[in-house]
PDB file of C-alpha atoms in Angstrom:
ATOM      1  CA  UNK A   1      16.847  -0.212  11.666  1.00  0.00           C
ATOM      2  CA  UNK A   2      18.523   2.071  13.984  1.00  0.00           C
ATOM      3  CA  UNK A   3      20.101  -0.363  15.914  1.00  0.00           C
ATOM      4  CA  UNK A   4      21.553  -1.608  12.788  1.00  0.00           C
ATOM      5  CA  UNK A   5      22.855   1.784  11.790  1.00  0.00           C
ATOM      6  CA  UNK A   6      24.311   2.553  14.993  1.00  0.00           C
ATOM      7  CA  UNK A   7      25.934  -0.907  15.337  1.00  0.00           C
ATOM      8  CA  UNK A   8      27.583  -0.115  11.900  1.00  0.00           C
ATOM      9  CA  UNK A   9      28.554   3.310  13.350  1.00  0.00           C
ATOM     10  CA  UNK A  10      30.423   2.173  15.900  1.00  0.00           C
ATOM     11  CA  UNK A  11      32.176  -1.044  13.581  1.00  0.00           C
ATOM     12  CA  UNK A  12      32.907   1.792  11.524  1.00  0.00           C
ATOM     13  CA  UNK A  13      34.375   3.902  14.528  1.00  0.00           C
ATOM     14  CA  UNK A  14      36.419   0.966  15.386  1.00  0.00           C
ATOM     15  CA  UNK A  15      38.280  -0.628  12.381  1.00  0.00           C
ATOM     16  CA  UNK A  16      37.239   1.347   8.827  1.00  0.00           C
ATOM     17  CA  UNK A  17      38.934  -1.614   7.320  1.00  0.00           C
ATOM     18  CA  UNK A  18      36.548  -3.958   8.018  1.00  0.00           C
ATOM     19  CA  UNK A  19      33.484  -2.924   5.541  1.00  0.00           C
ATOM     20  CA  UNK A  20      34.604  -3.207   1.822  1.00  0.00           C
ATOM     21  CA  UNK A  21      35.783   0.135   0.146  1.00  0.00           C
ATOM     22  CA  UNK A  22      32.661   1.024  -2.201  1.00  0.00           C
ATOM     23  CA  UNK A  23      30.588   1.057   1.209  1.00  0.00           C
ATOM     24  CA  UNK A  24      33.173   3.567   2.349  1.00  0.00           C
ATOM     25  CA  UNK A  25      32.757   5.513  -0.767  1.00  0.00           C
ATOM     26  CA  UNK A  26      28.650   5.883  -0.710  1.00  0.00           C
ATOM     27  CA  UNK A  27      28.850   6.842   2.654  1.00  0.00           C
ATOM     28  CA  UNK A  28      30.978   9.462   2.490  1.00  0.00           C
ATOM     29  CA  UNK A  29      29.096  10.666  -0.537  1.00  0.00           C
ATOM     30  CA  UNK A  30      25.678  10.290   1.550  1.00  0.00           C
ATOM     31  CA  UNK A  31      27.587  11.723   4.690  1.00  0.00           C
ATOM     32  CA  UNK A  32      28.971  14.524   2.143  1.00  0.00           C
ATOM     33  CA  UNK A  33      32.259  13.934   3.828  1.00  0.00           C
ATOM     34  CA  UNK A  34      31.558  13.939   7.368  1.00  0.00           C
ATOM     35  CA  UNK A  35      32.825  11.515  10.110  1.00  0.00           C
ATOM     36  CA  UNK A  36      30.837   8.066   8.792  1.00  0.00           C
ATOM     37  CA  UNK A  37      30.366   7.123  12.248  1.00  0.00           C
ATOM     38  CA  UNK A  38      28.798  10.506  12.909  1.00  0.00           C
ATOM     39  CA  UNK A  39      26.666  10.638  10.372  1.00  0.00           C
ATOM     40  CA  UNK A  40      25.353   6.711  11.066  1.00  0.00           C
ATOM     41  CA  UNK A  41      24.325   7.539  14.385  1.00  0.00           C
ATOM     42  CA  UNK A  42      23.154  11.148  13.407  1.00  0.00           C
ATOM     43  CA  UNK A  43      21.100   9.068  10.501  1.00  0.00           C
ATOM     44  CA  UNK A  44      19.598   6.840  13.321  1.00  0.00           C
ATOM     45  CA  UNK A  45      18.617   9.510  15.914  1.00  0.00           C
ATOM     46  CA  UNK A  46      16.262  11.185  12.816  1.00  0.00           C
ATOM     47  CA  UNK A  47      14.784   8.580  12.112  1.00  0.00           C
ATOM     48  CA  UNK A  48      13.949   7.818  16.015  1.00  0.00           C
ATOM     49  CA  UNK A  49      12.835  11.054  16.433  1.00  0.00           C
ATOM     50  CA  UNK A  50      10.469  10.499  13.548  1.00  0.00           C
ATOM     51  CA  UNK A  51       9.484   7.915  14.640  1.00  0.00           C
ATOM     52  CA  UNK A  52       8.240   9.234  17.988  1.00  0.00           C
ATOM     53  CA  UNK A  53       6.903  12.234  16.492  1.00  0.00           C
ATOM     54  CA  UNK A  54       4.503  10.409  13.638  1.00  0.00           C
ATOM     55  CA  UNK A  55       2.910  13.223  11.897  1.00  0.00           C
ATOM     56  CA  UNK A  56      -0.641  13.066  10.905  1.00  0.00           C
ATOM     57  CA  UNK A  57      -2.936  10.133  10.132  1.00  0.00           C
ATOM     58  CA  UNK A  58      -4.975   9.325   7.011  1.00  0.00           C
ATOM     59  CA  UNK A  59      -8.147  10.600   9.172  1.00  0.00           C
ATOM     60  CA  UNK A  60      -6.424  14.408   9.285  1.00  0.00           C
ATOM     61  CA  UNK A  61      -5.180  14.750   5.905  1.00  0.00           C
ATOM     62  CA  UNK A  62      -6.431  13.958   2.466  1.00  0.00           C
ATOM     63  CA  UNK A  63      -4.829  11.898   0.053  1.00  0.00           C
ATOM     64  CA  UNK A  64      -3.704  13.507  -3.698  1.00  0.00           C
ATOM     65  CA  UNK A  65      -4.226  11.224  -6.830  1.00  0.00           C
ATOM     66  CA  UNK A  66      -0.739  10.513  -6.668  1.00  0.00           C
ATOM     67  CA  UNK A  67      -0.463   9.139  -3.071  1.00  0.00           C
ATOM     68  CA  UNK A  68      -4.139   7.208  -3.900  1.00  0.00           C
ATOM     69  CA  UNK A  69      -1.981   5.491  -7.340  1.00  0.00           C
ATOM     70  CA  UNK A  70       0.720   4.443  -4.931  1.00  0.00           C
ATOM     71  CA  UNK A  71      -1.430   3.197  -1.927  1.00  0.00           C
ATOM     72  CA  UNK A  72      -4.286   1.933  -3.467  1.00  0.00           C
ATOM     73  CA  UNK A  73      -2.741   1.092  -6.927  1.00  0.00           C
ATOM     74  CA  UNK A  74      -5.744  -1.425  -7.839  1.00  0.00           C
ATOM     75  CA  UNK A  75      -8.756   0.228  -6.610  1.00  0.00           C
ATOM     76  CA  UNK A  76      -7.383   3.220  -8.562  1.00  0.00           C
ATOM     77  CA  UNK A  77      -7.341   0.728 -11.990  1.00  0.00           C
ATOM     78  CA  UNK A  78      -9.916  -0.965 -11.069  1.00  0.00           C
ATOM     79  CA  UNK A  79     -12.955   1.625 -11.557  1.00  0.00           C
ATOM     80  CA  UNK A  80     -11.326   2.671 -15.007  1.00  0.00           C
ATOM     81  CA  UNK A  81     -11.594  -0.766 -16.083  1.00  0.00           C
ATOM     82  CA  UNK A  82     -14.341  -2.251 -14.548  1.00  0.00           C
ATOM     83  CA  UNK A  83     -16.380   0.469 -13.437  1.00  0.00           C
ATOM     84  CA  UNK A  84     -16.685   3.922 -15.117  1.00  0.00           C
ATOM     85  CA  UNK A  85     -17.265   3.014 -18.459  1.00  0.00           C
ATOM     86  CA  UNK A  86     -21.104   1.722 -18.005  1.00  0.00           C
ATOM     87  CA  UNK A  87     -20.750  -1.734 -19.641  1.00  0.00           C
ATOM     88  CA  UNK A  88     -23.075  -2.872 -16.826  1.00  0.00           C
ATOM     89  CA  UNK A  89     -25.912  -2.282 -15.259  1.00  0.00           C
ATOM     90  CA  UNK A  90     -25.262  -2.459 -11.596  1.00  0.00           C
ATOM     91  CA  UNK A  91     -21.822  -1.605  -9.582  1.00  0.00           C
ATOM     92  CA  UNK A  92     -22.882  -5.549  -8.559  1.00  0.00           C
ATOM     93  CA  UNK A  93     -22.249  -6.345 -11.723  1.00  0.00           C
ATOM     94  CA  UNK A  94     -19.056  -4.919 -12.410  1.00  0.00           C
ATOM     95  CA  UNK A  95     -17.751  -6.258  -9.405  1.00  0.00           C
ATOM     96  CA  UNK A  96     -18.854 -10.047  -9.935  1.00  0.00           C
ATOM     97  CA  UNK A  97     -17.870  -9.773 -14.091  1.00  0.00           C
ATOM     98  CA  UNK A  98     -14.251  -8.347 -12.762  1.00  0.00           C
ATOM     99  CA  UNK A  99     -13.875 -11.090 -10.228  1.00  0.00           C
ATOM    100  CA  UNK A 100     -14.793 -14.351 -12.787  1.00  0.00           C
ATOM    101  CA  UNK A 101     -12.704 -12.794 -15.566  1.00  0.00           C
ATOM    102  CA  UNK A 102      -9.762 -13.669 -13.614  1.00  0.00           C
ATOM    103  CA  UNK A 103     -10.382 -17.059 -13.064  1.00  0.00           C
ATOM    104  CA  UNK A 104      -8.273 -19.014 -12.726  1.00  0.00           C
ATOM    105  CA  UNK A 105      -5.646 -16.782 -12.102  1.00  0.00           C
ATOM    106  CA  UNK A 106      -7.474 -15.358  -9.104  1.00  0.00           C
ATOM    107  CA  UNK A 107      -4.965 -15.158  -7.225  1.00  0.00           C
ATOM    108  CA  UNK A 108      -2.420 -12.818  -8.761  1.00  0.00           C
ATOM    109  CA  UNK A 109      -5.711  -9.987  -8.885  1.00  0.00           C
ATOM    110  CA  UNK A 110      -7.999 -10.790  -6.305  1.00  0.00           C
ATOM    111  CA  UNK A 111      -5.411 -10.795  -3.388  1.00  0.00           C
ATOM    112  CA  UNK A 112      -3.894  -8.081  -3.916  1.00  0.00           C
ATOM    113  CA  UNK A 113      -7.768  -5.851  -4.718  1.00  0.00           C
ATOM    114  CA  UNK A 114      -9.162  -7.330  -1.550  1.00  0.00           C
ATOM    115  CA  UNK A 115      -6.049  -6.277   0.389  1.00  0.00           C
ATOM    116  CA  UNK A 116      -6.380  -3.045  -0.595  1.00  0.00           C
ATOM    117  CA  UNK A 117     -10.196  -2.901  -0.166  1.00  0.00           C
ATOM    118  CA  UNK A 118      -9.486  -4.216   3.242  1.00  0.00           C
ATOM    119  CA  UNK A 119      -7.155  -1.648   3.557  1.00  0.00           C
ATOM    120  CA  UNK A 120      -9.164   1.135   2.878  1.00  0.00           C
ATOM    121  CA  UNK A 121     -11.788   0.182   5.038  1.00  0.00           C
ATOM    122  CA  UNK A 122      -9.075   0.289   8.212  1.00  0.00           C
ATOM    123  CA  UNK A 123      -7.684   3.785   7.015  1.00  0.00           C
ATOM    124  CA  UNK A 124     -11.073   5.294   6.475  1.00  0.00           C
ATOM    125  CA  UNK A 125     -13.858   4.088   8.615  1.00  0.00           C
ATOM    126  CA  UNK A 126     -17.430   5.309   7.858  1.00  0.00           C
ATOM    127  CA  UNK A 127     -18.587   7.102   5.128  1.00  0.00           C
ATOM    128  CA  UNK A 128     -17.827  10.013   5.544  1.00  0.00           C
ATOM    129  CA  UNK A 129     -13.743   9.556   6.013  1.00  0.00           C
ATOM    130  CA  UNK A 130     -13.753   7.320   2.784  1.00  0.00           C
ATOM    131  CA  UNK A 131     -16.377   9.936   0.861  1.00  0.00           C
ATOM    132  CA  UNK A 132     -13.492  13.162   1.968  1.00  0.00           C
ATOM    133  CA  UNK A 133     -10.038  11.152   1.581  1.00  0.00           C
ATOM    134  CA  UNK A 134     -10.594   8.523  -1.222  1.00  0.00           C
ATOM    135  CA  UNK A 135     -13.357   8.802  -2.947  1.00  0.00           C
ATOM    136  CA  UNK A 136     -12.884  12.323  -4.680  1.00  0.00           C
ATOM    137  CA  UNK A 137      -9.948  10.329  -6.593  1.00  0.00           C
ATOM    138  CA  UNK A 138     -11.111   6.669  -6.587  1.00  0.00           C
ATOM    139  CA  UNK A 139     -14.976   7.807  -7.082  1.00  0.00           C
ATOM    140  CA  UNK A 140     -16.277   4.320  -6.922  1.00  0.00           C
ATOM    141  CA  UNK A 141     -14.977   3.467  -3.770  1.00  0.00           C
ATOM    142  CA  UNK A 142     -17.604   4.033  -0.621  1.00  0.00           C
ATOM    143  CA  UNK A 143     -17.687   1.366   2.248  1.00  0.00           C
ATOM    144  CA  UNK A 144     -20.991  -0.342   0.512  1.00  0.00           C
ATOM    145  CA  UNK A 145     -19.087  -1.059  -2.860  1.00  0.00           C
ATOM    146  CA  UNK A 146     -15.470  -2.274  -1.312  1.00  0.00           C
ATOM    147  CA  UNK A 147     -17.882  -4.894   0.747  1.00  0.00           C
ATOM    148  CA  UNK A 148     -19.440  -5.951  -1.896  1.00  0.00           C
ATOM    149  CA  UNK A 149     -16.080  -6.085  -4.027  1.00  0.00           C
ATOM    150  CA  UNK A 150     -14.661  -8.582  -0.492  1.00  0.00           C
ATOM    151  CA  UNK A 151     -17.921 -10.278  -0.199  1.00  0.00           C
ATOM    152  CA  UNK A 152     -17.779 -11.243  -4.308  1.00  0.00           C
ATOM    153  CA  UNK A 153     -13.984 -12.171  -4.153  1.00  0.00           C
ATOM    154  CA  UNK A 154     -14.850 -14.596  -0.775  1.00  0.00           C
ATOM    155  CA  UNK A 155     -17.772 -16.170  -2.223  1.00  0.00           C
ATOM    156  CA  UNK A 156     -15.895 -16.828  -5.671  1.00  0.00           C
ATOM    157  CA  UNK A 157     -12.760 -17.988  -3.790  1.00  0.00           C
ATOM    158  CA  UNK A 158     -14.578 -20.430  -2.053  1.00  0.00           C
ATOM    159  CA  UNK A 159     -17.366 -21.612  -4.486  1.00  0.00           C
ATOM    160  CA  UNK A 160     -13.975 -22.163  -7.044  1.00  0.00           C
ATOM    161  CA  UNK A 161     -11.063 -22.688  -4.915  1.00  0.00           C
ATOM    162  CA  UNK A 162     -12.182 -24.616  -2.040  1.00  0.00           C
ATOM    163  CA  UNK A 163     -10.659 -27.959  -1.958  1.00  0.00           C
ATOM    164  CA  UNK A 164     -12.921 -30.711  -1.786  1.00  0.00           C
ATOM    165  CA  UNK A 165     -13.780 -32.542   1.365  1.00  0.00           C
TER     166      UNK A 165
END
């Protein structure tokens, strides 16, 4: 990406003709008027230093509702429809009933659940991470249940989707 802006910088730089006119105009209203060269390559050096100054991880800082609806969109859902309301007896339960009520359209809900199961996992290894950063907003969600949640969507994808040998 910064390559790309500073490549435009200097095509910009070199012949302004050359990109069409409403690029010219949302540049200089992004640049608020300055030099759209300068402000290309200024745009590219921030985001290289951000880049080489990350800030912190998912293990230093905890995540608010909002940031656990946009990262973990389905998890979040998926304990207010599956989970929370008691209809069964077991978290086991809830898990398997969710996962076979979406046959056979697996694909467009399990995929994207188990990636973000998966996903979790990675960001917050061990109990403890997942119990401070995500569960206090997705409360159903401890290492134990998201295996069980991949273990239930594996077994159903391959009893069910498996082609035959």
């Amino acid at each position: 990406m910064t390559a790309l802006l500073d490549h435009v910088a200097g095509l910009c730089a070199e012949d302004a003709e050359a990109a069409p006119q409403e690029f010219h105009d949302l540049l200089e209203r992004a640049g608020a008027g300055t030099d759209a060269a300068a402000y290309l390559h200024s745009l590219a050096s921030t985001i290289r230093t951000l880049a080489q100054n990350s800030q912190a991880d998912y293990d230093e800082l905890p995540l608010s509702r909002w940031e656990v609806d946009v990262r973990f969109p389905r998890l979040s859902g998926f304990g207010v429809n599956w989970v929370y309301d008691g209809e069964y007896a077991t978290l086991q339960d809830s898990l398997q009933a969710a996962v076979d009520s979406e046959h056979p359209y697996c694909g467009e809900f399990l995929a994207p659940l188990a990636a973000e199961a998966q996903s979790a996992l990675v960001l917050f290894p061990g109990e403890q991470a997942m119990e401070d950063r995500l569960s206090p907003v997705v409360e159903w969600a401890t290492p134990q249940a998201l295996r069980l949640l991949l273990q239930a969507v594996d077994d159903h994808m391959q009893r069910e989707h498996t082609a035959p040998s």
